[in-house]
Structure formats: structure tokens, C-alpha cells
Amino acid sequence: MKDFIAVFDSGIGGLTVYNTLKEKFPKENIVYLADSKNCPYGIKTIEEINHLSVNNINYLKNLGAKIIVIACNTATSSVKKEIIESKGQIVGVIEPTANLAYNTSKSKRIGLFATDLTVKTNAYNDYLQDAYVCSEGCSDFVLPIENGDLHSDNMKKLIKNHIDKLNDVDTLILGCTHFPYIKDEINKFIPNVILIESGEATYQVVYKYLLNNNKLSNNENRKLIFMTTGNLENVKQQLIRFNQDFDDIKVAEID
């Protein structure tokens, strides 16, 4: 399959972005790549993440991707140079999400929940220089979410621990694509704070690139493919848990 939209993440978190693209692009073939073998990314070094991300990008290019969406904030923060050099063919979620948050916030006091590494790289602050940003490293959310632990007392305790450290913000960026899965629980603690996700903001960038480069497709029977570097049976159970349906689910052999 050639000329498809590719989406990749360290695991199933990027499906929150994929779902928006699937809905907005009903005639586009889409391939989702989960680097489940190496999940989570947020506790690795920037060098490790760059190596993994470049391998994933090259793998998807070789398969025939016409645009690659890095639906992972941590991975995006590690490949800034590659994104710039791609001239729009590689889209990271950080810049469009940060811009949406900035334009949404009235007070310009913005919270950020992201992985520890994304916070450490100050990737969001680069696009929010005129705002006050209160950042919280929340890598402890990722594995429970991967395991479907979304509403337990343990998850609520983790959320409250990070919420208590926010300092009078009116907007909160969910700066990891896993985190929208627990947005309802987060919202219970801060009902008056606007939560910003990556899906819609990223779609706008993808659409503009495909339109301007005459790459929009018109497939009447588009294909949705899921690929994983991890255990196939475990991934199938995850997809059932998160109500995801694909035309094919297969293993990706990436060095």
C-alpha cells in the first residue's frame, strides 16, 4: 500500500490523534505504527528516543508514507531537526498543540502535563515564550493507561498529585497523546480549566500539507492498518480494550 498517512507513537497513546485523522480523512489509507517493544519513551534519554524515532520514520517512508505524523510528544521533541528538514512531510504534535493552547488561553497562564523527557527538553516552552507555563512531568501516567487503568483509585491518586502542583492556570495542555484517555478524570479535579489535546490541531496541519501538495486521496475503500514492534497478541487485547477496529494488524520488523 502506497501513498498513505502514517502515524506513529511509542504505544497506543497516539490513537487519540489517529482517531481524529481517521474521522476527518474518510478516503485516506492510514497506517498506525506502535513501537510497543520500546514503550514507554518518556523515561529514556533524548539520544535513545532520537534513534528509535528516526528508525520509525525511515521504516514508514520505505513503506510509502506520503506524510508521517509523530503522534508522540516525546518523540517529536527528539527529532526537531528532522521535522524542519522534511519541509512538512513529517508533522510533530508539539507546535500545533502549543499554538492552540496559546490562542485558547485568556490569561496566558498555561499548564502542561507531559512525559518527564518532554518537560526536560522545554519543547513546549519554545512555542509559548510569551506565556507563563507550569510544567509537570507525568510519565507515571503512561504504563497504567497502556494497561487500561483509567479510572482506578490509583490513577485518581496519580492525577491529584500532579494537579496539586499546578499554579493558577486557565488552560492545560495534555502534552502526551496517552493523556486524553484520562481527560475525564483530570477534568473532575479542574472543571474550569480548558484541556487541550493534539488531535484537531494536528489534523489542520496535515490537511494543509496534503492540500497544498496535491496529495489528498479519494479512496472509496480505504484501508486502516495497525503495526506493532511488540507482542501481537498483547496489542490485539489493547485494541479490543480501547474499542479500536483495523482492517489488518501485523508485526513491524524494525532494527
PDB file of C-alpha atoms in Angstrom:
ATOM      1  CA  MET A   1       0.000   0.000   0.000  1.00  0.00           C
ATOM      2  CA  LYS A   2       1.450   3.335  -1.108  1.00  0.00           C
ATOM      3  CA  ASP A   3       0.594   6.996  -0.505  1.00  0.00           C
ATOM      4  CA  PHE A   4      -0.855   6.573   2.958  1.00  0.00           C
ATOM      5  CA  ILE A   5      -0.919   8.787   6.037  1.00  0.00           C
ATOM      6  CA  ALA A   6       1.400   7.276   8.640  1.00  0.00           C
ATOM      7  CA  VAL A   7       1.010   7.801  12.374  1.00  0.00           C
ATOM      8  CA  PHE A   8       3.447   6.551  14.976  1.00  0.00           C
ATOM      9  CA  ASP A   9       3.726   6.534  18.746  1.00  0.00           C
ATOM     10  CA  SER A  10       5.537   4.558  21.411  1.00  0.00           C
ATOM     11  CA  GLY A  11       2.304   2.678  22.068  1.00  0.00           C
ATOM     12  CA  ILE A  12      -1.452   3.170  21.875  1.00  0.00           C
ATOM     13  CA  GLY A  13      -1.488   6.788  23.074  1.00  0.00           C
ATOM     14  CA  GLY A  14      -1.227   8.151  19.539  1.00  0.00           C
ATOM     15  CA  LEU A  15      -4.549   6.536  18.726  1.00  0.00           C
ATOM     16  CA  THR A  16      -6.119   9.683  20.211  1.00  0.00           C
ATOM     17  CA  VAL A  17      -4.603  11.570  17.247  1.00  0.00           C
ATOM     18  CA  TYR A  18      -5.221   8.726  14.792  1.00  0.00           C
ATOM     19  CA  ASN A  19      -8.945   8.723  15.646  1.00  0.00           C
ATOM     20  CA  THR A  20      -9.258  12.358  14.625  1.00  0.00           C
ATOM     21  CA  LEU A  21      -7.390  11.755  11.355  1.00  0.00           C
ATOM     22  CA  LYS A  22      -9.496   8.660  10.613  1.00  0.00           C
ATOM     23  CA  GLU A  23     -12.680  10.679  11.056  1.00  0.00           C
ATOM     24  CA  LYS A  24     -11.503  13.767   9.175  1.00  0.00           C
ATOM     25  CA  PHE A  25      -9.927  11.841   6.275  1.00  0.00           C
ATOM     26  CA  PRO A  26     -12.536   9.180   5.384  1.00  0.00           C
ATOM     27  CA  LYS A  27     -10.906   8.450   1.994  1.00  0.00           C
ATOM     28  CA  GLU A  28      -7.292   8.194   3.125  1.00  0.00           C
ATOM     29  CA  ASN A  29      -5.390   4.985   3.790  1.00  0.00           C
ATOM     30  CA  ILE A  30      -3.801   5.198   7.237  1.00  0.00           C
ATOM     31  CA  VAL A  31      -1.044   3.099   8.799  1.00  0.00           C
ATOM     32  CA  TYR A  32      -0.540   3.307  12.567  1.00  0.00           C
ATOM     33  CA  LEU A  33       2.796   2.154  13.978  1.00  0.00           C
ATOM     34  CA  ALA A  34       3.108   1.433  17.704  1.00  0.00           C
ATOM     35  CA  ASP A  35       6.674   0.967  18.928  1.00  0.00           C
ATOM     36  CA  SER A  36       5.314  -1.161  21.764  1.00  0.00           C
ATOM     37  CA  LYS A  37       8.587  -3.034  22.221  1.00  0.00           C
ATOM     38  CA  ASN A  38      10.258   0.197  23.370  1.00  0.00           C
ATOM     39  CA  CYS A  39       7.346   1.772  25.276  1.00  0.00           C
ATOM     40  CA  PRO A  40       7.467   3.977  27.317  1.00  0.00           C
ATOM     41  CA  TYR A  41       9.625   6.587  25.612  1.00  0.00           C
ATOM     42  CA  GLY A  42       9.382   9.298  28.276  1.00  0.00           C
ATOM     43  CA  ILE A  43      11.881   7.730  30.686  1.00  0.00           C
ATOM     44  CA  LYS A  44      14.609   7.153  28.061  1.00  0.00           C
ATOM     45  CA  THR A  45      17.400   9.539  27.047  1.00  0.00           C
ATOM     46  CA  ILE A  46      16.939  12.025  24.214  1.00  0.00           C
ATOM     47  CA  GLU A  47      19.587  10.128  22.224  1.00  0.00           C
ATOM     48  CA  GLU A  48      17.722   6.827  22.603  1.00  0.00           C
ATOM     49  CA  ILE A  49      14.436   8.416  21.541  1.00  0.00           C
ATOM     50  CA  ASN A  50      16.041  10.085  18.535  1.00  0.00           C
ATOM     51  CA  HIS A  51      17.469   6.746  17.388  1.00  0.00           C
ATOM     52  CA  LEU A  52      14.126   4.969  17.757  1.00  0.00           C
ATOM     53  CA  SER A  53      12.167   7.795  16.119  1.00  0.00           C
ATOM     54  CA  VAL A  54      14.478   8.089  13.099  1.00  0.00           C
ATOM     55  CA  ASN A  55      14.250   4.312  12.593  1.00  0.00           C
ATOM     56  CA  ASN A  56      10.448   4.516  12.710  1.00  0.00           C
ATOM     57  CA  ILE A  57      10.385   7.446  10.278  1.00  0.00           C
ATOM     58  CA  ASN A  58      12.656   5.676   7.797  1.00  0.00           C
ATOM     59  CA  TYR A  59      10.629   2.470   8.051  1.00  0.00           C
ATOM     60  CA  LEU A  60       7.387   4.307   7.246  1.00  0.00           C
ATOM     61  CA  LYS A  61       8.999   6.254   4.392  1.00  0.00           C
ATOM     62  CA  ASN A  62      10.199   2.991   2.870  1.00  0.00           C
ATOM     63  CA  LEU A  63       6.679   1.577   3.114  1.00  0.00           C
ATOM     64  CA  GLY A  64       5.431   4.513   1.029  1.00  0.00           C
ATOM     65  CA  ALA A  65       4.055   7.065   3.515  1.00  0.00           C
ATOM     66  CA  LYS A  66       3.209  10.412   1.919  1.00  0.00           C
ATOM     67  CA  ILE A  67       3.155  12.171   5.289  1.00  0.00           C
ATOM     68  CA  ILE A  68       4.255  10.989   8.732  1.00  0.00           C
ATOM     69  CA  VAL A  69       2.541  12.182  11.901  1.00  0.00           C
ATOM     70  CA  ILE A  70       4.598  11.749  15.048  1.00  0.00           C
ATOM     71  CA  ALA A  71       1.705  11.280  17.462  1.00  0.00           C
ATOM     72  CA  CYS A  72       4.099  11.279  20.398  1.00  0.00           C
ATOM     73  CA  ASN A  73       5.277  14.421  22.146  1.00  0.00           C
ATOM     74  CA  THR A  74       8.433  12.761  23.458  1.00  0.00           C
ATOM     75  CA  ALA A  75       9.442  11.528  20.005  1.00  0.00           C
ATOM     76  CA  THR A  76       8.607  14.922  18.490  1.00  0.00           C
ATOM     77  CA  SER A  77      10.910  16.670  20.943  1.00  0.00           C
ATOM     78  CA  SER A  78      13.787  14.402  19.882  1.00  0.00           C
ATOM     79  CA  VAL A  79      13.592  14.973  16.116  1.00  0.00           C
ATOM     80  CA  LYS A  80      13.214  18.731  15.722  1.00  0.00           C
ATOM     81  CA  LYS A  81      15.909  18.841  13.020  1.00  0.00           C
ATOM     82  CA  GLU A  82      14.310  16.039  11.021  1.00  0.00           C
ATOM     83  CA  ILE A  83      10.907  17.738  11.171  1.00  0.00           C
ATOM     84  CA  ILE A  84      12.309  21.038   9.892  1.00  0.00           C
ATOM     85  CA  GLU A  85      14.303  19.366   7.106  1.00  0.00           C
ATOM     86  CA  SER A  86      11.257  17.387   5.922  1.00  0.00           C
ATOM     87  CA  LYS A  87       9.533  20.608   4.769  1.00  0.00           C
ATOM     88  CA  GLY A  88       6.162  19.478   6.046  1.00  0.00           C
ATOM     89  CA  GLN A  89       6.295  15.756   5.267  1.00  0.00           C
ATOM     90  CA  ILE A  90       6.924  14.992   8.949  1.00  0.00           C
ATOM     91  CA  VAL A  91       4.451  16.540  11.387  1.00  0.00           C
ATOM     92  CA  GLY A  92       5.070  16.618  15.126  1.00  0.00           C
ATOM     93  CA  VAL A  93       2.262  17.260  17.590  1.00  0.00           C
ATOM     94  CA  ILE A  94       4.025  19.825  19.779  1.00  0.00           C
ATOM     95  CA  GLU A  95       3.927  23.016  17.687  1.00  0.00           C
ATOM     96  CA  PRO A  96       0.253  22.823  16.601  1.00  0.00           C
ATOM     97  CA  THR A  97      -0.836  21.845  20.128  1.00  0.00           C
ATOM     98  CA  ALA A  98       1.146  24.665  21.732  1.00  0.00           C
ATOM     99  CA  ASN A  99      -0.274  27.199  19.266  1.00  0.00           C
ATOM    100  CA  LEU A 100      -3.827  26.029  20.018  1.00  0.00           C
ATOM    101  CA  ALA A 101      -3.225  26.351  23.754  1.00  0.00           C
ATOM    102  CA  TYR A 102      -1.757  29.826  23.408  1.00  0.00           C
ATOM    103  CA  ASN A 103      -4.684  31.032  21.291  1.00  0.00           C
ATOM    104  CA  THR A 104      -7.176  29.459  23.718  1.00  0.00           C
ATOM    105  CA  SER A 105      -5.775  30.801  26.983  1.00  0.00           C
ATOM    106  CA  LYS A 106      -7.112  34.178  28.086  1.00  0.00           C
ATOM    107  CA  SER A 107      -4.700  34.681  30.967  1.00  0.00           C
ATOM    108  CA  LYS A 108      -1.679  33.200  29.139  1.00  0.00           C
ATOM    109  CA  ARG A 109      -1.117  31.027  32.220  1.00  0.00           C
ATOM    110  CA  ILE A 110      -0.851  27.539  30.775  1.00  0.00           C
ATOM    111  CA  GLY A 111      -0.307  24.181  32.444  1.00  0.00           C
ATOM    112  CA  LEU A 112       1.482  21.301  30.766  1.00  0.00           C
ATOM    113  CA  PHE A 113       1.156  17.611  31.585  1.00  0.00           C
ATOM    114  CA  ALA A 114       3.772  15.718  29.585  1.00  0.00           C
ATOM    115  CA  THR A 115       6.338  12.964  29.965  1.00  0.00           C
ATOM    116  CA  ASP A 116       9.404  13.711  32.045  1.00  0.00           C
ATOM    117  CA  LEU A 117      11.582  13.932  28.929  1.00  0.00           C
ATOM    118  CA  THR A 118       9.243  16.296  27.065  1.00  0.00           C
ATOM    119  CA  VAL A 119       9.266  18.611  30.069  1.00  0.00           C
ATOM    120  CA  LYS A 120      13.063  18.360  30.366  1.00  0.00           C
ATOM    121  CA  THR A 121      13.587  19.414  26.733  1.00  0.00           C
ATOM    122  CA  ASN A 122      11.391  22.535  27.146  1.00  0.00           C
ATOM    123  CA  ALA A 123       9.887  21.633  23.770  1.00  0.00           C
ATOM    124  CA  TYR A 124       6.569  23.376  24.505  1.00  0.00           C
ATOM    125  CA  ASN A 125       8.168  26.454  26.036  1.00  0.00           C
ATOM    126  CA  ASP A 126       9.811  27.201  22.689  1.00  0.00           C
ATOM    127  CA  TYR A 127       6.340  27.963  21.294  1.00  0.00           C
ATOM    128  CA  LEU A 128       4.932  29.579  24.460  1.00  0.00           C
ATOM    129  CA  GLN A 129       7.582  32.191  25.174  1.00  0.00           C
ATOM    130  CA  ASP A 130       5.030  34.940  25.857  1.00  0.00           C
ATOM    131  CA  ALA A 131       3.113  32.795  28.348  1.00  0.00           C
ATOM    132  CA  TYR A 132       3.627  31.550  31.894  1.00  0.00           C
ATOM    133  CA  VAL A 133       3.991  27.761  31.677  1.00  0.00           C
ATOM    134  CA  CYS A 134       3.643  25.442  34.662  1.00  0.00           C
ATOM    135  CA  SER A 135       5.058  22.071  33.572  1.00  0.00           C
ATOM    136  CA  GLU A 136       4.572  18.700  35.243  1.00  0.00           C
ATOM    137  CA  GLY A 137       6.401  15.526  34.249  1.00  0.00           C
ATOM    138  CA  CYS A 138       3.766  12.802  34.319  1.00  0.00           C
ATOM    139  CA  SER A 139       5.489   9.734  32.902  1.00  0.00           C
ATOM    140  CA  ASP A 140       3.826   7.753  35.691  1.00  0.00           C
ATOM    141  CA  PHE A 141       0.526   8.029  33.756  1.00  0.00           C
ATOM    142  CA  VAL A 142       1.736   6.153  30.672  1.00  0.00           C
ATOM    143  CA  LEU A 143       2.013   2.489  31.644  1.00  0.00           C
ATOM    144  CA  PRO A 144      -1.262   2.445  33.618  1.00  0.00           C
ATOM    145  CA  ILE A 145      -3.003   3.926  30.564  1.00  0.00           C
ATOM    146  CA  GLU A 146      -1.354   1.343  28.289  1.00  0.00           C
ATOM    147  CA  ASN A 147      -2.790  -1.303  30.631  1.00  0.00           C
ATOM    148  CA  GLY A 148      -6.281   0.219  30.560  1.00  0.00           C
ATOM    149  CA  ASP A 149      -6.106   1.518  34.136  1.00  0.00           C
ATOM    150  CA  LEU A 150      -8.071   4.716  33.513  1.00  0.00           C
ATOM    151  CA  HIS A 151     -10.479   5.179  36.417  1.00  0.00           C
ATOM    152  CA  SER A 152      -8.958   3.339  39.377  1.00  0.00           C
ATOM    153  CA  ASP A 153      -8.196   4.859  42.775  1.00  0.00           C
ATOM    154  CA  ASN A 154      -4.515   4.580  41.880  1.00  0.00           C
ATOM    155  CA  MET A 155      -4.993   6.648  38.717  1.00  0.00           C
ATOM    156  CA  LYS A 156      -7.005   9.261  40.604  1.00  0.00           C
ATOM    157  CA  LYS A 157      -4.230   9.484  43.192  1.00  0.00           C
ATOM    158  CA  LEU A 158      -1.593   9.981  40.481  1.00  0.00           C
ATOM    159  CA  ILE A 159      -3.698  12.688  38.823  1.00  0.00           C
ATOM    160  CA  LYS A 160      -4.326  14.547  42.073  1.00  0.00           C
ATOM    161  CA  ASN A 161      -0.614  14.514  42.895  1.00  0.00           C
ATOM    162  CA  HIS A 162       0.143  16.393  39.663  1.00  0.00           C
ATOM    163  CA  ILE A 163      -2.943  18.615  39.735  1.00  0.00           C
ATOM    164  CA  ASP A 164      -1.925  19.888  43.182  1.00  0.00           C
ATOM    165  CA  LYS A 165       1.300  21.272  41.661  1.00  0.00           C
ATOM    166  CA  LEU A 166      -0.432  23.392  39.021  1.00  0.00           C
ATOM    167  CA  ASN A 167      -0.388  27.088  39.804  1.00  0.00           C
ATOM    168  CA  ASP A 168      -3.489  29.042  38.777  1.00  0.00           C
ATOM    169  CA  VAL A 169      -3.731  28.170  35.079  1.00  0.00           C
ATOM    170  CA  ASP A 170      -6.777  28.556  32.827  1.00  0.00           C
ATOM    171  CA  THR A 171      -5.612  26.084  30.155  1.00  0.00           C
ATOM    172  CA  LEU A 172      -3.914  22.693  30.464  1.00  0.00           C
ATOM    173  CA  ILE A 173      -2.066  21.002  27.614  1.00  0.00           C
ATOM    174  CA  LEU A 174      -2.340  17.228  27.607  1.00  0.00           C
ATOM    175  CA  GLY A 175       1.199  17.048  26.237  1.00  0.00           C
ATOM    176  CA  CYS A 176       1.305  13.295  25.797  1.00  0.00           C
ATOM    177  CA  THR A 177      -1.095  11.624  23.405  1.00  0.00           C
ATOM    178  CA  HIS A 178      -1.852   8.973  26.037  1.00  0.00           C
ATOM    179  CA  PHE A 179      -3.344  11.535  28.390  1.00  0.00           C
ATOM    180  CA  PRO A 180      -6.686  12.226  26.632  1.00  0.00           C
ATOM    181  CA  TYR A 181      -7.709   8.739  27.764  1.00  0.00           C
ATOM    182  CA  ILE A 182      -7.853  10.114  31.324  1.00  0.00           C
ATOM    183  CA  LYS A 183      -9.138  13.599  30.486  1.00  0.00           C
ATOM    184  CA  ASP A 184     -12.486  12.929  32.175  1.00  0.00           C
ATOM    185  CA  GLU A 185     -10.713  12.094  35.427  1.00  0.00           C
ATOM    186  CA  ILE A 186      -8.446  15.141  35.092  1.00  0.00           C
ATOM    187  CA  ASN A 187     -11.452  17.349  34.367  1.00  0.00           C
ATOM    188  CA  LYS A 188     -13.124  16.291  37.628  1.00  0.00           C
ATOM    189  CA  PHE A 189     -10.305  17.914  39.585  1.00  0.00           C
ATOM    190  CA  ILE A 190     -10.160  21.125  37.495  1.00  0.00           C
ATOM    191  CA  PRO A 191     -13.571  21.586  35.821  1.00  0.00           C
ATOM    192  CA  ASN A 192     -12.936  25.256  34.993  1.00  0.00           C
ATOM    193  CA  VAL A 193      -9.648  24.658  33.181  1.00  0.00           C
ATOM    194  CA  ILE A 194      -9.732  24.097  29.401  1.00  0.00           C
ATOM    195  CA  LEU A 195      -7.968  20.886  28.353  1.00  0.00           C
ATOM    196  CA  ILE A 196      -6.027  20.986  25.075  1.00  0.00           C
ATOM    197  CA  GLU A 197      -5.489  17.810  23.028  1.00  0.00           C
ATOM    198  CA  SER A 198      -3.337  17.240  19.953  1.00  0.00           C
ATOM    199  CA  GLY A 199      -5.780  15.648  17.505  1.00  0.00           C
ATOM    200  CA  GLU A 200      -7.651  18.581  15.945  1.00  0.00           C
ATOM    201  CA  ALA A 201      -4.644  20.901  15.897  1.00  0.00           C
ATOM    202  CA  THR A 202      -2.518  18.252  14.181  1.00  0.00           C
ATOM    203  CA  TYR A 203      -5.236  17.476  11.635  1.00  0.00           C
ATOM    204  CA  GLN A 204      -5.243  21.107  10.475  1.00  0.00           C
ATOM    205  CA  VAL A 205      -1.505  20.933   9.712  1.00  0.00           C
ATOM    206  CA  VAL A 206      -1.807  17.590   7.909  1.00  0.00           C
ATOM    207  CA  TYR A 207      -4.742  18.786   5.806  1.00  0.00           C
ATOM    208  CA  LYS A 208      -2.899  21.952   4.761  1.00  0.00           C
ATOM    209  CA  TYR A 209       0.160  19.948   3.670  1.00  0.00           C
ATOM    210  CA  LEU A 210      -1.848  17.400   1.651  1.00  0.00           C
ATOM    211  CA  LEU A 211      -3.960  20.111   0.013  1.00  0.00           C
ATOM    212  CA  ASN A 212      -1.046  22.368  -0.897  1.00  0.00           C
ATOM    213  CA  ASN A 213       0.959  19.465  -2.319  1.00  0.00           C
ATOM    214  CA  ASN A 214      -1.961  17.933  -4.236  1.00  0.00           C
ATOM    215  CA  LYS A 215      -1.734  14.732  -2.206  1.00  0.00           C
ATOM    216  CA  LEU A 216      -5.299  14.303  -0.981  1.00  0.00           C
ATOM    217  CA  SER A 217      -6.672  10.860  -1.902  1.00  0.00           C
ATOM    218  CA  ASN A 218     -10.131   9.694  -2.926  1.00  0.00           C
ATOM    219  CA  ASN A 219     -10.125   6.036  -1.912  1.00  0.00           C
ATOM    220  CA  GLU A 220     -13.628   4.582  -1.802  1.00  0.00           C
ATOM    221  CA  ASN A 221     -12.375   1.558   0.119  1.00  0.00           C
ATOM    222  CA  ARG A 222      -9.609   2.959   2.258  1.00  0.00           C
ATOM    223  CA  LYS A 223      -7.505   0.645   4.427  1.00  0.00           C
ATOM    224  CA  LEU A 224      -6.655   1.080   8.111  1.00  0.00           C
ATOM    225  CA  ILE A 225      -3.563  -0.885   9.140  1.00  0.00           C
ATOM    226  CA  PHE A 226      -2.089  -1.282  12.625  1.00  0.00           C
ATOM    227  CA  MET A 227       1.556  -2.293  13.031  1.00  0.00           C
ATOM    228  CA  THR A 228       3.473  -3.024  16.221  1.00  0.00           C
ATOM    229  CA  THR A 229       7.075  -3.765  17.130  1.00  0.00           C
ATOM    230  CA  GLY A 230       5.819  -5.628  20.195  1.00  0.00           C
ATOM    231  CA  ASN A 231       3.801  -8.731  21.014  1.00  0.00           C
ATOM    232  CA  LEU A 232       0.921  -9.129  18.564  1.00  0.00           C
ATOM    233  CA  GLU A 233      -1.488 -10.847  20.952  1.00  0.00           C
ATOM    234  CA  ASN A 234      -0.930  -8.260  23.672  1.00  0.00           C
ATOM    235  CA  VAL A 235      -1.584  -5.471  21.186  1.00  0.00           C
ATOM    236  CA  LYS A 236      -4.771  -7.123  19.953  1.00  0.00           C
ATOM    237  CA  GLN A 237      -6.058  -7.175  23.520  1.00  0.00           C
ATOM    238  CA  GLN A 238      -5.192  -3.491  23.916  1.00  0.00           C
ATOM    239  CA  LEU A 239      -7.104  -2.600  20.770  1.00  0.00           C
ATOM    240  CA  ILE A 240     -10.153  -4.504  21.984  1.00  0.00           C
ATOM    241  CA  ARG A 241      -9.915  -2.693  25.338  1.00  0.00           C
ATOM    242  CA  PHE A 242      -9.854   0.687  23.599  1.00  0.00           C
ATOM    243  CA  ASN A 243     -12.565  -0.203  21.043  1.00  0.00           C
ATOM    244  CA  GLN A 244     -10.261   0.083  18.027  1.00  0.00           C
ATOM    245  CA  ASP A 245     -11.013  -1.728  14.771  1.00  0.00           C
ATOM    246  CA  PHE A 246      -8.444  -2.148  11.972  1.00  0.00           C
ATOM    247  CA  ASP A 247      -8.510  -3.955   8.630  1.00  0.00           C
ATOM    248  CA  ASP A 248      -5.212  -5.650   9.457  1.00  0.00           C
ATOM    249  CA  ILE A 249      -2.930  -5.949  12.473  1.00  0.00           C
ATOM    250  CA  LYS A 250       0.654  -7.051  11.903  1.00  0.00           C
ATOM    251  CA  VAL A 251       4.179  -7.012  13.301  1.00  0.00           C
ATOM    252  CA  ALA A 252       6.695  -4.405  12.113  1.00  0.00           C
ATOM    253  CA  GLU A 253      10.270  -5.673  11.987  1.00  0.00           C
ATOM    254  CA  ILE A 254      12.393  -2.603  12.766  1.00  0.00           C
ATOM    255  CA  ASP A 255      16.022  -2.796  13.875  1.00  0.00           C
TER     256      ASP A 255
END
